[in-house]
Amino acid sequence: MKILVLGDLHITSNRMHLLPKADKLAAELGVQTIIQVGDFGLSWPGENCPVARYFNKRARQSRQGPDWITCLGNHDNWNTFEKNRTKAILLNAPTDDLVTFPALIPYAPGLYASNRPGYIPTYGGMLFLGGAVSTDADYRPPNHAWGTDHGHPGRVEGKDWWRGEAPTKEELQNFIDVLEDKKPKWIFTHDGPADAHEAKGSGLCLKSNMRYDEIARAFQTISEISEHKPTRWFFGHHHEVLERTFNGTTFHCCGLHGEAWLLDTDTNVCTSLDLAK
């Protein structure tokens, strides 16, 4: 089975063309599932979400298309996520002593957000954990060491920044528990392990009181100490296209604005693609 894994999209009205383009490519490649690794632009900013409108229109017009699953990033509305979490869908839930996590949260027909964490047993097992710490959340004056020469205006809580953007310690522990118990073949997160990308900087988000790379360091530790080594781990957040193998896993950073990986789950072949070309 083929899966298309899309990087950060930051969908606004002038980027909407990427959605039908991805649907068209999926049809040409025989892809039934598109996984988007966060910073999709779901309900960001505000509630009038162009992404949800696209999927609702696709359903009204009875147009065929793949199912989309996003793990959500720090540029997605986590208040909306918490409201929708009560609608979570339980897919083939385990009946053992592992805590049961509803896997998918419906946003529109054919559009789902993964729970945090979310586990789906298909394709050899897929484990999701969205969210990251924003480095652009706070005001930064011009020439600030962590900003740009022009500074940064920061983001407003409840409008374009949400306090629940990063996974909690409990969610990270649940992620580890599912990883060790279910041994998924594939992992999809928004941030990735520190050694899997080039962004080694610091930076402090005062709103969340968390360092920029806290989640990256947590994922790094998990990749090092986990007894189970997933075959591939896909992530976004850093707007790079990279492939690195260490600790028994191949890691893929998924790029920005249409860059993607095509994964064949039967052969383990993974190919880089770019929707913008």
Tab-separated table of C-alpha atoms in Angstrom:
chain	number	residue	atom	x	y	z
A	1	MET	CA	0.000	0.000	0.000
A	2	LYS	CA	1.235	3.504	-0.830
A	3	ILE	CA	0.993	6.461	1.552
A	4	LEU	CA	1.746	10.073	0.640
A	5	VAL	CA	3.366	11.907	3.569
A	6	LEU	CA	3.107	15.688	3.199
A	7	GLY	CA	5.196	18.250	5.054
A	8	ASP	CA	4.049	21.556	6.550
A	9	LEU	CA	1.453	23.323	4.366
A	10	HIS	CA	0.362	26.411	6.369
A	11	ILE	CA	-2.776	26.540	4.236
A	12	THR	CA	-4.306	29.954	3.595
A	13	SER	CA	-6.426	31.105	0.657
A	14	ASN	CA	-3.366	31.587	-1.566
A	15	ARG	CA	-2.131	28.036	-0.870
A	16	MET	CA	-5.429	26.224	-1.363
A	17	HIS	CA	-4.267	24.916	-4.751
A	18	LEU	CA	-2.055	22.397	-2.933
A	19	LEU	CA	-5.070	20.423	-1.666
A	20	PRO	CA	-6.624	19.457	-5.041
A	21	LYS	CA	-3.108	19.007	-6.413
A	22	ALA	CA	-2.358	16.460	-3.673
A	23	ASP	CA	-5.681	14.706	-4.282
A	24	LYS	CA	-4.911	14.485	-8.017
A	25	LEU	CA	-1.415	13.121	-7.412
A	26	ALA	CA	-2.772	10.561	-4.944
A	27	ALA	CA	-5.252	9.314	-7.553
A	28	GLU	CA	-2.483	9.004	-10.141
A	29	LEU	CA	-0.246	7.078	-7.734
A	30	GLY	CA	-2.974	4.836	-6.308
A	31	VAL	CA	-2.676	6.403	-2.851
A	32	GLN	CA	-5.671	5.963	-0.532
A	33	THR	CA	-4.229	7.781	2.505
A	34	ILE	CA	-2.417	11.112	2.769
A	35	ILE	CA	-0.685	11.836	6.074
A	36	GLN	CA	0.176	15.462	6.792
A	37	VAL	CA	2.716	16.019	9.561
A	38	GLY	CA	1.309	19.203	11.086
A	39	ASP	CA	1.228	22.969	10.544
A	40	PHE	CA	-1.652	22.262	8.189
A	41	GLY	CA	-3.449	25.507	9.024
A	42	LEU	CA	-6.514	23.875	10.579
A	43	SER	CA	-8.678	26.626	12.105
A	44	TRP	CA	-5.679	28.994	12.026
A	45	PRO	CA	-6.224	31.843	12.416
A	46	GLY	CA	-9.825	31.903	13.629
A	47	GLU	CA	-12.637	29.424	13.016
A	48	ASN	CA	-13.461	29.988	9.311
A	49	CYS	CA	-11.104	27.265	8.155
A	50	PRO	CA	-10.406	27.073	4.382
A	51	VAL	CA	-9.094	23.509	4.777
A	52	ALA	CA	-12.362	22.240	6.263
A	53	ARG	CA	-14.312	24.144	3.603
A	54	TYR	CA	-12.377	22.324	0.883
A	55	PHE	CA	-13.191	18.883	2.302
A	56	ASN	CA	-16.830	19.756	2.926
A	57	LYS	CA	-17.138	20.953	-0.676
A	58	ARG	CA	-15.390	17.820	-1.944
A	59	ALA	CA	-17.978	15.714	-0.115
A	60	ARG	CA	-20.942	17.801	-1.318
A	61	GLN	CA	-19.806	17.405	-4.910
A	62	SER	CA	-19.235	13.649	-4.396
A	63	ARG	CA	-15.656	13.974	-5.636
A	64	GLN	CA	-13.472	10.994	-4.890
A	65	GLY	CA	-10.350	11.571	-2.883
A	66	PRO	CA	-8.025	9.941	-0.372
A	67	ASP	CA	-8.520	10.153	3.373
A	68	TRP	CA	-6.269	12.780	4.960
A	69	ILE	CA	-4.794	12.410	8.461
A	70	THR	CA	-2.880	15.267	10.082
A	71	CYS	CA	-1.010	15.032	13.369
A	72	LEU	CA	-1.314	18.853	13.769
A	73	GLY	CA	1.514	21.252	14.568
A	74	ASN	CA	2.147	24.425	16.520
A	75	HIS	CA	0.497	26.423	13.697
A	76	ASP	CA	-2.838	24.653	14.149
A	77	ASN	CA	-5.652	25.592	16.515
A	78	TRP	CA	-5.351	23.394	19.602
A	79	ASN	CA	-8.479	24.867	21.196
A	80	THR	CA	-10.475	23.449	18.274
A	81	PHE	CA	-8.643	20.152	18.699
A	82	GLU	CA	-9.730	19.898	22.330
A	83	LYS	CA	-13.352	20.653	21.380
A	84	ASN	CA	-13.282	17.988	18.647
A	85	ARG	CA	-11.488	15.425	20.811
A	86	THR	CA	-14.817	14.214	22.224
A	87	LYS	CA	-15.676	13.013	18.688
A	88	ALA	CA	-12.611	10.777	18.454
A	89	ILE	CA	-12.977	7.550	16.489
A	90	LEU	CA	-11.745	4.312	17.995
A	91	LEU	CA	-10.177	2.134	15.281
A	92	ASN	CA	-9.577	-1.524	16.107
A	93	ALA	CA	-8.892	-0.620	19.715
A	94	PRO	CA	-6.591	-2.956	21.639
A	95	THR	CA	-8.301	-5.025	24.319
A	96	ASP	CA	-5.204	-5.738	26.398
A	97	ASP	CA	-4.015	-3.803	29.441
A	98	LEU	CA	-2.680	-0.899	27.362
A	99	VAL	CA	-4.621	2.317	27.840
A	100	THR	CA	-6.981	2.667	24.883
A	101	PHE	CA	-6.491	5.809	22.793
A	102	PRO	CA	-9.095	6.830	20.233
A	103	ALA	CA	-7.093	7.159	17.051
A	104	LEU	CA	-8.713	9.796	14.844
A	105	ILE	CA	-10.691	12.975	15.361
A	106	PRO	CA	-13.009	13.995	12.476
A	107	TYR	CA	-12.820	17.577	11.211
A	108	ALA	CA	-14.640	17.192	7.870
A	109	PRO	CA	-15.554	14.318	5.509
A	110	GLY	CA	-12.276	12.609	4.647
A	111	LEU	CA	-10.243	14.846	6.980
A	112	TYR	CA	-9.035	13.647	10.380
A	113	ALA	CA	-6.622	14.784	13.049
A	114	SER	CA	-4.757	12.090	14.918
A	115	ASN	CA	-5.185	11.985	18.645
A	116	ARG	CA	-2.209	12.798	20.864
A	117	PRO	CA	-1.077	10.071	20.784
A	118	GLY	CA	-3.020	8.139	18.168
A	119	TYR	CA	-2.391	4.561	17.070
A	120	ILE	CA	-3.737	2.750	13.985
A	121	PRO	CA	-2.815	-0.934	13.468
A	122	THR	CA	-2.988	-0.850	9.651
A	123	TYR	CA	0.076	-0.981	7.348
A	124	GLY	CA	2.149	-2.594	10.116
A	125	GLY	CA	1.111	-0.048	12.736
A	126	MET	CA	1.149	3.756	12.632
A	127	LEU	CA	1.789	5.913	15.715
A	128	PHE	CA	1.102	9.676	15.783
A	129	LEU	CA	1.985	12.530	18.134
A	130	GLY	CA	1.414	16.100	17.019
A	131	GLY	CA	2.467	19.449	18.409
A	132	ALA	CA	5.667	21.393	19.048
A	133	VAL	CA	6.907	24.560	20.740
A	134	SER	CA	6.634	27.768	18.695
A	135	THR	CA	9.724	29.944	18.448
A	136	ASP	CA	7.736	32.801	16.906
A	137	ALA	CA	5.153	33.100	19.691
A	138	ASP	CA	6.743	36.002	21.587
A	139	TYR	CA	7.532	39.567	20.539
A	140	ARG	CA	11.153	39.994	19.541
A	141	PRO	CA	12.704	43.406	18.985
A	142	PRO	CA	14.842	44.172	15.911
A	143	ASN	CA	18.330	42.623	15.982
A	144	HIS	CA	17.293	40.237	18.756
A	145	ALA	CA	19.657	37.270	18.927
A	146	TRP	CA	16.762	34.808	18.513
A	147	GLY	CA	14.853	36.794	15.921
A	148	THR	CA	15.590	38.504	12.623
A	149	ASP	CA	17.025	41.886	11.743
A	150	HIS	CA	13.450	43.197	11.556
A	151	GLY	CA	12.247	41.634	14.786
A	152	HIS	CA	9.031	39.687	15.140
A	153	PRO	CA	5.604	40.893	16.321
A	154	GLY	CA	4.761	37.700	18.180
A	155	ARG	CA	1.456	35.830	18.147
A	156	VAL	CA	-1.730	36.420	20.120
A	157	GLU	CA	-3.063	33.697	22.412
A	158	GLY	CA	-6.452	32.434	21.266
A	159	LYS	CA	-6.063	34.007	17.823
A	160	ASP	CA	-2.927	32.526	16.283
A	161	TRP	CA	-1.188	30.875	19.236
A	162	TRP	CA	-2.499	28.197	21.617
A	163	ARG	CA	-1.095	27.173	24.973
A	164	GLY	CA	-1.741	23.497	24.245
A	165	GLU	CA	0.557	23.489	21.202
A	166	ALA	CA	3.157	21.063	22.612
A	167	PRO	CA	2.536	17.516	23.862
A	168	THR	CA	2.404	17.192	27.627
A	169	LYS	CA	4.628	14.906	29.670
A	170	GLU	CA	1.673	12.561	30.066
A	171	GLU	CA	1.115	12.459	26.294
A	172	LEU	CA	4.811	11.795	25.711
A	173	GLN	CA	4.702	8.940	28.240
A	174	ASN	CA	1.607	7.510	26.554
A	175	PHE	CA	3.464	7.735	23.234
A	176	ILE	CA	6.347	5.719	24.705
A	177	ASP	CA	3.973	3.122	26.174
A	178	VAL	CA	2.228	2.577	22.832
A	179	LEU	CA	5.572	2.493	21.001
A	180	GLU	CA	6.885	-0.289	23.227
A	181	ASP	CA	3.621	-2.240	23.435
A	182	LYS	CA	2.369	-2.063	19.838
A	183	LYS	CA	5.729	-1.813	18.052
A	184	PRO	CA	4.481	0.294	15.123
A	185	LYS	CA	6.420	0.177	11.888
A	186	TRP	CA	5.823	3.856	11.082
A	187	ILE	CA	5.828	7.014	13.241
A	188	PHE	CA	4.395	10.428	12.313
A	189	THR	CA	5.057	13.476	14.513
A	190	HIS	CA	5.285	17.231	14.021
A	191	ASP	CA	8.671	17.805	15.647
A	192	GLY	CA	11.397	15.191	15.283
A	193	PRO	CA	14.416	13.919	17.217
A	194	ALA	CA	17.175	16.502	17.600
A	195	ASP	CA	19.712	14.539	15.513
A	196	ALA	CA	17.230	14.092	12.647
A	197	HIS	CA	17.233	17.751	11.521
A	198	GLU	CA	19.536	20.748	11.177
A	199	ALA	CA	17.811	23.128	13.621
A	200	LYS	CA	20.097	22.989	16.642
A	201	GLY	CA	19.357	26.491	17.963
A	202	SER	CA	17.890	27.543	21.251
A	203	GLY	CA	15.248	30.196	21.656
A	204	LEU	CA	12.706	30.606	24.413
A	205	CYS	CA	8.926	30.812	24.088
A	206	LEU	CA	7.934	32.818	27.155
A	207	LYS	CA	4.227	32.123	26.655
A	208	SER	CA	4.680	28.395	27.066
A	209	ASN	CA	7.787	28.594	29.285
A	210	MET	CA	9.325	25.821	27.225
A	211	ARG	CA	12.548	25.787	25.262
A	212	TYR	CA	12.310	25.532	21.495
A	213	ASP	CA	13.911	22.102	21.255
A	214	GLU	CA	12.362	20.465	24.350
A	215	ILE	CA	10.169	18.139	22.296
A	216	ALA	CA	13.026	17.405	19.885
A	217	ARG	CA	15.199	16.374	22.839
A	218	ALA	CA	12.408	14.183	24.200
A	219	PHE	CA	12.027	12.424	20.834
A	220	GLN	CA	15.810	12.048	20.654
A	221	THR	CA	15.864	10.290	24.009
A	222	ILE	CA	12.947	8.067	22.997
A	223	SER	CA	14.701	7.041	19.763
A	224	GLU	CA	17.843	6.163	21.729
A	225	ILE	CA	16.370	4.198	24.629
A	226	SER	CA	13.352	2.509	23.061
A	227	GLU	CA	13.714	-1.227	22.640
A	228	HIS	CA	11.524	-1.068	19.536
A	229	LYS	CA	13.011	0.631	16.483
A	230	PRO	CA	10.351	1.742	13.967
A	231	THR	CA	11.283	1.342	10.329
A	232	ARG	CA	10.676	5.005	9.433
A	233	TRP	CA	9.839	8.152	11.387
A	234	PHE	CA	8.314	11.115	9.509
A	235	PHE	CA	8.112	14.668	10.888
A	236	GLY	CA	7.820	18.309	9.835
A	237	HIS	CA	8.239	21.604	11.742
A	238	HIS	CA	11.728	22.406	10.440
A	239	HIS	CA	10.835	23.056	6.775
A	240	GLU	CA	13.639	20.854	5.466
A	241	VAL	CA	13.742	17.768	3.272
A	242	LEU	CA	16.132	15.353	4.940
A	243	GLU	CA	16.649	11.618	5.270
A	244	ARG	CA	18.906	10.248	8.006
A	245	THR	CA	19.333	6.804	9.521
A	246	PHE	CA	20.478	6.258	13.104
A	247	ASN	CA	19.452	4.198	16.136
A	248	GLY	CA	17.982	1.595	13.754
A	249	THR	CA	15.387	3.965	12.218
A	250	THR	CA	15.313	6.082	9.048
A	251	PHE	CA	14.061	9.615	9.766
A	252	HIS	CA	12.404	11.866	7.188
A	253	CYS	CA	11.890	15.606	7.564
A	254	CYS	CA	9.072	16.408	5.149
A	255	GLY	CA	9.724	19.934	3.928
A	256	LEU	CA	7.356	22.828	3.285
A	257	HIS	CA	4.512	23.889	0.956
A	258	GLY	CA	4.090	20.672	-1.002
A	259	GLU	CA	7.265	18.699	-0.442
A	260	ALA	CA	6.466	15.109	0.441
A	261	TRP	CA	7.563	11.487	0.684
A	262	LEU	CA	5.853	8.599	-1.107
A	263	LEU	CA	6.029	5.486	1.071
A	264	ASP	CA	5.318	1.987	-0.195
A	265	THR	CA	4.487	0.088	2.994
A	266	ASP	CA	4.897	-3.291	1.269
A	267	THR	CA	8.395	-2.740	-0.145
A	268	ASN	CA	9.640	-0.048	2.296
A	269	VAL	CA	10.644	2.123	-0.686
A	270	CYS	CA	10.407	5.847	0.106
A	271	THR	CA	10.675	8.486	-2.639
A	272	SER	CA	10.914	12.283	-2.369
A	273	LEU	CA	8.248	14.309	-4.220
A	274	ASP	CA	7.340	17.998	-4.587
A	275	LEU	CA	3.770	19.110	-5.367
A	276	ALA	CA	4.972	22.612	-6.228
A	277	LYS	CA	6.811	21.385	-9.319
